[in-house]
Short mmCIF file of C-alpha atoms in Angstrom, two decimals:
data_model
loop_
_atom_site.label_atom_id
_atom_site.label_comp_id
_atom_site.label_asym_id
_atom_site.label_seq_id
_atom_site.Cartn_x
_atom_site.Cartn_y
_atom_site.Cartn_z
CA UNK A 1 67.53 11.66 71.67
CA UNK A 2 70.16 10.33 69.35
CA UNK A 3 68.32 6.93 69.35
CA UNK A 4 64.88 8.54 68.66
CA UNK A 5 66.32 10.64 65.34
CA UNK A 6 67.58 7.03 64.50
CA UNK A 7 64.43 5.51 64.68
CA UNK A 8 62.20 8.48 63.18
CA UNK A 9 64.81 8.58 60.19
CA UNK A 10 64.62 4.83 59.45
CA UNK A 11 60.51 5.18 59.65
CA UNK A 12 61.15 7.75 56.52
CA UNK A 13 63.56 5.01 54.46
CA UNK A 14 61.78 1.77 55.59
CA UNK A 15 59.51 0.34 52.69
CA UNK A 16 55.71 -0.77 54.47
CA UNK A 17 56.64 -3.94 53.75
CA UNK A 18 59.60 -4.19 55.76
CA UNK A 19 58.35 -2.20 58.52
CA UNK A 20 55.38 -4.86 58.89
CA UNK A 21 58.05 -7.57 59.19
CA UNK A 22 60.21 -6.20 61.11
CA UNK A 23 57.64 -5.18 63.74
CA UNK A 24 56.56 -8.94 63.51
CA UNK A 25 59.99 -10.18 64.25
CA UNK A 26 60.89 -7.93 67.08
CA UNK A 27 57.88 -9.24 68.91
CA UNK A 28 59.14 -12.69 68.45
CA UNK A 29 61.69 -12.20 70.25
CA UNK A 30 61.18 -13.72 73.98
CA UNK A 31 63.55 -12.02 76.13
CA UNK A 32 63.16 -9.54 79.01
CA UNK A 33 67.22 -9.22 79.62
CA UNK A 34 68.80 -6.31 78.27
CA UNK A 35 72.49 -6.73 78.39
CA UNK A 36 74.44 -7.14 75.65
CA UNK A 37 75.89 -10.35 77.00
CA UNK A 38 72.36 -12.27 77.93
CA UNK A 39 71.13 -10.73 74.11
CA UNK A 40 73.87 -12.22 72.40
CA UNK A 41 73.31 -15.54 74.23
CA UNK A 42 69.52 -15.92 74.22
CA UNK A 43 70.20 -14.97 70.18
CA UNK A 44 72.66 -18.12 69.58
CA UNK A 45 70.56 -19.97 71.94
CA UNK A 46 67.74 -19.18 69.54
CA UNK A 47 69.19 -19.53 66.31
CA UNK A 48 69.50 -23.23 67.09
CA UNK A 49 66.41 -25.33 65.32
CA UNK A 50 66.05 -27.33 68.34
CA UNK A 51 64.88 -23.94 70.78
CA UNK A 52 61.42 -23.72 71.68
CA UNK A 53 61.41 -20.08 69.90
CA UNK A 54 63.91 -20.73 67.01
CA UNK A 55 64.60 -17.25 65.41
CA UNK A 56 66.76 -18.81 62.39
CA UNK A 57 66.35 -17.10 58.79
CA UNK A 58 63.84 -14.59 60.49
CA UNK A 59 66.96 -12.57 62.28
CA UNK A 60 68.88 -13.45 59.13
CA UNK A 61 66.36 -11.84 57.10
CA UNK A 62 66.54 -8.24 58.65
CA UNK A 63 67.32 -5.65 56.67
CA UNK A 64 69.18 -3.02 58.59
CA UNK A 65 69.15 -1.05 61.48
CA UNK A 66 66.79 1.63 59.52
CA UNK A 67 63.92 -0.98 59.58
CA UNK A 68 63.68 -0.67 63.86
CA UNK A 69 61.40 2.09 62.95
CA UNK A 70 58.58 -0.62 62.32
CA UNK A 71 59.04 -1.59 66.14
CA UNK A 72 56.54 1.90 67.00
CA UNK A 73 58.47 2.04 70.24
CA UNK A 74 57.49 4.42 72.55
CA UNK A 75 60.39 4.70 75.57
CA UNK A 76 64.05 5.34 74.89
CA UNK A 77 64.61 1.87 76.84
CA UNK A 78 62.77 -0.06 74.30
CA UNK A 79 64.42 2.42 71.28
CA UNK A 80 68.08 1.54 73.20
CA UNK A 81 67.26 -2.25 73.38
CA UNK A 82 65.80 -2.90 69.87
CA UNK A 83 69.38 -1.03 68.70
CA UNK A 84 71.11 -3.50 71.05
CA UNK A 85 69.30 -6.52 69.34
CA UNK A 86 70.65 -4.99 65.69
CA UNK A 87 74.32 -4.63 66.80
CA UNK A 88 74.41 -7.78 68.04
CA UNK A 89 72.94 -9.35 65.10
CA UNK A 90 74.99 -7.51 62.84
CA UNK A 91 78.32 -7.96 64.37
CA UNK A 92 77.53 -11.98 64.79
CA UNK A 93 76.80 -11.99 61.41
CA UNK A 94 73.31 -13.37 61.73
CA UNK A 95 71.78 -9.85 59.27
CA UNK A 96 71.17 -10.89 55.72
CA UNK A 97 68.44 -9.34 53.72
CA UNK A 98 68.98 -12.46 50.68
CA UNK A 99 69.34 -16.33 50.96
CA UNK A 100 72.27 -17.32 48.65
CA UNK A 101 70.64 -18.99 45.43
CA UNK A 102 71.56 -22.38 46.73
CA UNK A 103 69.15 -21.83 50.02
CA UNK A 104 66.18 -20.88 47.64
CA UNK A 105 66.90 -23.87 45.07
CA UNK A 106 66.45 -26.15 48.49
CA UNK A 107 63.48 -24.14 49.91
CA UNK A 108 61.79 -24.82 46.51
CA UNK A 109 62.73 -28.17 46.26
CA UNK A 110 62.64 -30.26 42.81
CA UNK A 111 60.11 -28.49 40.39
CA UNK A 112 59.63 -31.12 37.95
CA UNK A 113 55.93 -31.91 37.17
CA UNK A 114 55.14 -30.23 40.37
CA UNK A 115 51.47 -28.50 40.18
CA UNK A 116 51.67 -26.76 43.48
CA UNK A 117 54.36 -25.19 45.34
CA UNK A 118 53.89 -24.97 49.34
CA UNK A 119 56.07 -23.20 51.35
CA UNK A 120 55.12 -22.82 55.30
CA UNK A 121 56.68 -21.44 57.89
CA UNK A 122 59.96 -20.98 56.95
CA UNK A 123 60.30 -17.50 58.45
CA UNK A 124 60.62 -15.89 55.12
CA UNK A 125 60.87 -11.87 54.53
CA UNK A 126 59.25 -10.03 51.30
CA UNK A 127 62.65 -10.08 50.00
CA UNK A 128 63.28 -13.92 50.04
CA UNK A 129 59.38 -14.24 48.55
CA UNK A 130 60.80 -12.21 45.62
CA UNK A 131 63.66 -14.38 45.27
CA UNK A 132 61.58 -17.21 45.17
CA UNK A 133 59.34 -16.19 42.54
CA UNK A 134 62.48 -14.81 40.74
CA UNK A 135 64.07 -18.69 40.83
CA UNK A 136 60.20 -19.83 40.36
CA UNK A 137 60.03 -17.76 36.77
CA UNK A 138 63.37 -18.84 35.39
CA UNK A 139 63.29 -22.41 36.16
CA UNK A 140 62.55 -24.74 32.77
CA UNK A 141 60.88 -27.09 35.03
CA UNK A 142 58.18 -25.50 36.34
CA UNK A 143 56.36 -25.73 33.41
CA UNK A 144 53.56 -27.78 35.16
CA UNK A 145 53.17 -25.53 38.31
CA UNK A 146 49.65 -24.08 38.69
CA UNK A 147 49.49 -23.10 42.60
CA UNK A 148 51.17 -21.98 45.17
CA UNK A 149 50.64 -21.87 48.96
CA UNK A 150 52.98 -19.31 50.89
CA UNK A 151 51.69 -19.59 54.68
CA UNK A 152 52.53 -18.81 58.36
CA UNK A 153 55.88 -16.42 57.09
CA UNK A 154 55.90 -12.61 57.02
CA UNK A 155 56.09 -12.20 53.51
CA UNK A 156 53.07 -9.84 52.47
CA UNK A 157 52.98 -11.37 49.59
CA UNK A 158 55.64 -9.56 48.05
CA UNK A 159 56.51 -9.50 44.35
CA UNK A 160 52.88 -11.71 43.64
CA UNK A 161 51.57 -9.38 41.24
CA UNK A 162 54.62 -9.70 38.76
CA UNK A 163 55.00 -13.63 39.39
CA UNK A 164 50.96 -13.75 38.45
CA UNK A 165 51.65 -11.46 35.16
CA UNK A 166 55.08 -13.65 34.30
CA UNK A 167 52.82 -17.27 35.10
CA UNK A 168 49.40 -16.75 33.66
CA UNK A 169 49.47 -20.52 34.37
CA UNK A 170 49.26 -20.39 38.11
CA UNK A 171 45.70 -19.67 38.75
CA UNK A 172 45.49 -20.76 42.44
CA UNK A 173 47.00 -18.42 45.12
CA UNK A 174 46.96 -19.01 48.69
CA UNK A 175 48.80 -16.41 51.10
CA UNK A 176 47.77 -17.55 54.66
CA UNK A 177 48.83 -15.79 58.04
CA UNK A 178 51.64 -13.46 56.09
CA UNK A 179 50.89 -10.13 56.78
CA UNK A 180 48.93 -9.11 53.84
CA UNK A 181 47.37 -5.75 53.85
CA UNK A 182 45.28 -3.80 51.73
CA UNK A 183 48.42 -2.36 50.07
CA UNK A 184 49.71 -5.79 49.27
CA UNK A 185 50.89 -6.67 45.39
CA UNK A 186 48.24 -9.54 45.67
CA UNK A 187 45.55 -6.66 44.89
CA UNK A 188 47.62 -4.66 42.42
CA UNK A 189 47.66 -8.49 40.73
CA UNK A 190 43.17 -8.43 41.10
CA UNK A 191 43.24 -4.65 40.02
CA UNK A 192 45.19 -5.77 36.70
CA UNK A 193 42.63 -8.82 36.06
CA UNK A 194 44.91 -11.85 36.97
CA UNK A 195 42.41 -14.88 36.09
CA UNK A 196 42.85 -16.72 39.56
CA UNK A 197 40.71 -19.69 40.06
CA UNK A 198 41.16 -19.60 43.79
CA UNK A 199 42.35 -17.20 45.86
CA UNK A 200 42.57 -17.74 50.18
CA UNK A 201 43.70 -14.96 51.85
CA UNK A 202 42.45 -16.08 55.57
CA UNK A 203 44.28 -14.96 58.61
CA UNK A 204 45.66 -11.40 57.47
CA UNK A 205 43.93 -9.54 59.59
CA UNK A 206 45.81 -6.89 57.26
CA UNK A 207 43.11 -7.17 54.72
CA UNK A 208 39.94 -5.77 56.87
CA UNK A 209 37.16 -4.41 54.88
CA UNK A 210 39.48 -2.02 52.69
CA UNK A 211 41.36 -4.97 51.24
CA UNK A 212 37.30 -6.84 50.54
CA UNK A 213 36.20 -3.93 48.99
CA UNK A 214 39.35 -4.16 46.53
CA UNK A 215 38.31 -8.07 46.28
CA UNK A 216 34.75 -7.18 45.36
CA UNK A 217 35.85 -4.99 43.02
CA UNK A 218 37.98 -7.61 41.35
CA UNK A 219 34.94 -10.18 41.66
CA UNK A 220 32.57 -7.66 39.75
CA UNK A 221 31.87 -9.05 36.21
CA UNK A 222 34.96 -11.82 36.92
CA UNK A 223 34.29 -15.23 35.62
CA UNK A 224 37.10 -17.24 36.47
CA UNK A 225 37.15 -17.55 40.47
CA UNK A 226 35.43 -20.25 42.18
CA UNK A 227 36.11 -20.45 45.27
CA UNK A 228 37.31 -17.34 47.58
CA UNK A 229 39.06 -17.56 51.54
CA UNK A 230 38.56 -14.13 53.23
CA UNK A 231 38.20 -15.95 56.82
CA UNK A 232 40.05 -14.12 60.15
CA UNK A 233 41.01 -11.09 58.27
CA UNK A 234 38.47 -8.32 60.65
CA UNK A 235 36.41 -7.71 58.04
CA UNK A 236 33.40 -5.21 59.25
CA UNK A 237 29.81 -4.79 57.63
CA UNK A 238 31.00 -2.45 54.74
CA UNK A 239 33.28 -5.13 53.66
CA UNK A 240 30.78 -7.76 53.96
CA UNK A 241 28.29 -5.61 52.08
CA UNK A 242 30.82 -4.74 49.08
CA UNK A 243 31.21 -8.32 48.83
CA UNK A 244 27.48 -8.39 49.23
CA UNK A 245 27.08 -6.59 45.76
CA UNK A 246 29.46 -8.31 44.27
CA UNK A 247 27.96 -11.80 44.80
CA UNK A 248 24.74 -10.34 42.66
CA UNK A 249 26.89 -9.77 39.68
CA UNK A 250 29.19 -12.52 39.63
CA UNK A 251 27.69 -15.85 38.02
CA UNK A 252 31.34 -17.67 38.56
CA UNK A 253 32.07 -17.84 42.66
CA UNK A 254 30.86 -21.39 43.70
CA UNK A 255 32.74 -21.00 47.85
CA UNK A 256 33.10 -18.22 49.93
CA UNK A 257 35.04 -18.08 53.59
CA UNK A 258 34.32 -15.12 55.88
CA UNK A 259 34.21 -16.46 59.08
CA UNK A 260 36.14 -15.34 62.12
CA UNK A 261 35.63 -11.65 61.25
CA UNK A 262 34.06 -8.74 62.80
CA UNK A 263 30.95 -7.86 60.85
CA UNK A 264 27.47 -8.41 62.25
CA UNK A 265 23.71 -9.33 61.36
CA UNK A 266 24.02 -6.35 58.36
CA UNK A 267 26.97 -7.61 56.55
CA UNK A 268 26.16 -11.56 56.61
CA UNK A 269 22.52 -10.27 55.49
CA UNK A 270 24.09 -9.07 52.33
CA UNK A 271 26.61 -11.64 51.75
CA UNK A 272 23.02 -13.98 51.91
CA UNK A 273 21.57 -11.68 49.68
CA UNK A 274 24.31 -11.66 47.04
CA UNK A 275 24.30 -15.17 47.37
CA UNK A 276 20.82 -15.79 46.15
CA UNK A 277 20.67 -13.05 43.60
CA UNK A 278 22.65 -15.05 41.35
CA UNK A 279 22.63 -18.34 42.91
CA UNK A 280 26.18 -19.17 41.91
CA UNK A 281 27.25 -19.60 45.37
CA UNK A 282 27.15 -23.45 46.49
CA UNK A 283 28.97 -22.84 50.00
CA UNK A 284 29.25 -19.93 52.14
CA UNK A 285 31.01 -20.14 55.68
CA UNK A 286 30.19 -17.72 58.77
CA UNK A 287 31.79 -19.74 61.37
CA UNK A 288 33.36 -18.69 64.42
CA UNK A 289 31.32 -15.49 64.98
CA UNK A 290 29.05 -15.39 67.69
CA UNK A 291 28.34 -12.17 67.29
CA UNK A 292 25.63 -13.18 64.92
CA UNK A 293 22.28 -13.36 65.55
CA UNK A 294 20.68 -16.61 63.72
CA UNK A 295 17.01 -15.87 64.11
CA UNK A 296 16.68 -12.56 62.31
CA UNK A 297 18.52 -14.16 59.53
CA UNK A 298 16.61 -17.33 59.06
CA UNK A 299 14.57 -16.57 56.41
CA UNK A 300 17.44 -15.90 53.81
CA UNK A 301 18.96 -19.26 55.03
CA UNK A 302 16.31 -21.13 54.25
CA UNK A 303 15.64 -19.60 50.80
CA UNK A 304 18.94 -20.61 49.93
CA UNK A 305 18.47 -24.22 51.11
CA UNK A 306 19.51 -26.64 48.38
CA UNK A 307 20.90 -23.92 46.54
CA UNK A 308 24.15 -22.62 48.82
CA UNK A 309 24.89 -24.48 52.25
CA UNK A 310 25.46 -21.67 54.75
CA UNK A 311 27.60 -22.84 57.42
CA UNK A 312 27.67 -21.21 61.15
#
């Protein structure tokens, strides 16, 4: 019971952000053994870049023992052994919410005349995104940087919104497979007008039709984005339709990704419709959904032949 107020308390003080990154990590770690001494092992095993699962900067990157509450646990076992996993961590000395400044000057690497900034896989947290873009806005030499491609961490695409407002320069955003959600900054960054050129958001399944309704929103009457990346994120037919209307008033999106979402024959019938309203569109992808039927749809395809390749 003591374990449970632990865990219910740290649900009330954890931020979203770190809750969704937390709950990422703790699945990460591959380990049925619940002793102490196997735990503190398989960590040190782990931490080594060599290990098949290499947990690295993602265990250093935990906040405190009040983020477990991300973890949704449901037995007092799992409650007892995700506590375990903390202590351990903690008293090895593996817990650090920040990378010194000397880690992030590496991580971002020589700035000079560099026009895009990629960073993959690295096992960052929100925090260390923040610190990033914090080291990003103060350095003299990026004065040539005009993209940036944050993929495959847990980030959630923290602190984008006030990197956009302090870089009007960067106009190209990519935040692939990081845990954005339809609470992420990215859309506080749309909702404030940031003139992005491109924007690829795929594989956040985070975003659904909620966050595409906040990206239609953004698209309405927008004429600097040309090319948009909403693939994999389980989008449903409202999103696809809000997007839908959107396409019909923009005049500036030339490439749109939804494939690999959830939406049917209704919401790729808008997006087609949207797309030859204005005829803007010159590429629009619905791959990797079977759940569409062709046929029924073949009409709109072929009206937009020369105009907007439609890809299946």
């Amino acid at each position: 019971s003591w374990s449970r107020s632990c865990i219910q308390g740290s649900r009330v003080a954890s931020s979203f952000l770190q809750q969704q990154f937390l709950a990422h990590r703790i699945k990460k770690t591959k380990t049925k053994q619940k002793t102490p001494q196997v735990l503190r092992m398989r960590l040190r095993h782990n931490m080594d870049p060599k290990s098949r699962y290499p947990l690295g900067d993602q265990v250093r990157s935990m906040r405190a023992w009040k983020c477990l509450g991300a973890a949704h646990v449901e037995s007092d076992k799992a409650i007892v052994f995700n506590l375990m996993v903390y202590v351990i961590m903690y008293v090895d000395g593996f817990i650090s919410s920040t990378k010194s400044a000397a880690e992030i000057e590496e991580l971002v690497g020589d700035l000079h005349g560099k026009t895009t900034l990629k960073i993959e896989d690295h096992y960052l947290s929100p925090a260390h995104l923040r610190q990033v873009f914090a080291h990003v806005t103060r350095s003299k030499a990026a004065g040539a940087l005009t993209a940036f491609e944050i993929r495959k961490n847990f980030t959630c695409g923290a602190g984008v919104d006030r990197f956009l407002a302090d870089n009007p320069r960067v106009t190209s955003v990519a935040l692939r497979h990081e845990g954005v959600h339809d609470r992420s900054p990215i859309f506080l960054a749309l909702a404030a007008g940031a003139p992005l050129a491109r924007l690829d958001l795929g594989g956040n399944p985070g975003v659904g039709s909620a966050g595409a309704r906040l990206v239609a929103a953004y698209l309405r009457g927008n004429g600097t984005l040309r090319a948009l990346e909403l693939g994999d994120t389980k989008m449903t037919n409202p999103g696809a339709a809000a997007l839908g209307a959107a396409l019909a008033e923009n005049a500036a999106l030339e490439e749109l990704g939804a494939g690999m979402n959830l939406f049917g024959n209704t919401g790729a019938a808008a997006l087609l419709e949207g797309a030859a309203a204005r005829g803007a569109l010159r590429r629009l992808n619905l791959g990797g959904m079977k759940q569409l039927k062709k046929a029924p749809l073949a009409a709109q395809v072929q009206a937009l032949k020369g105009v907007c390749a439609v890809v299946w």
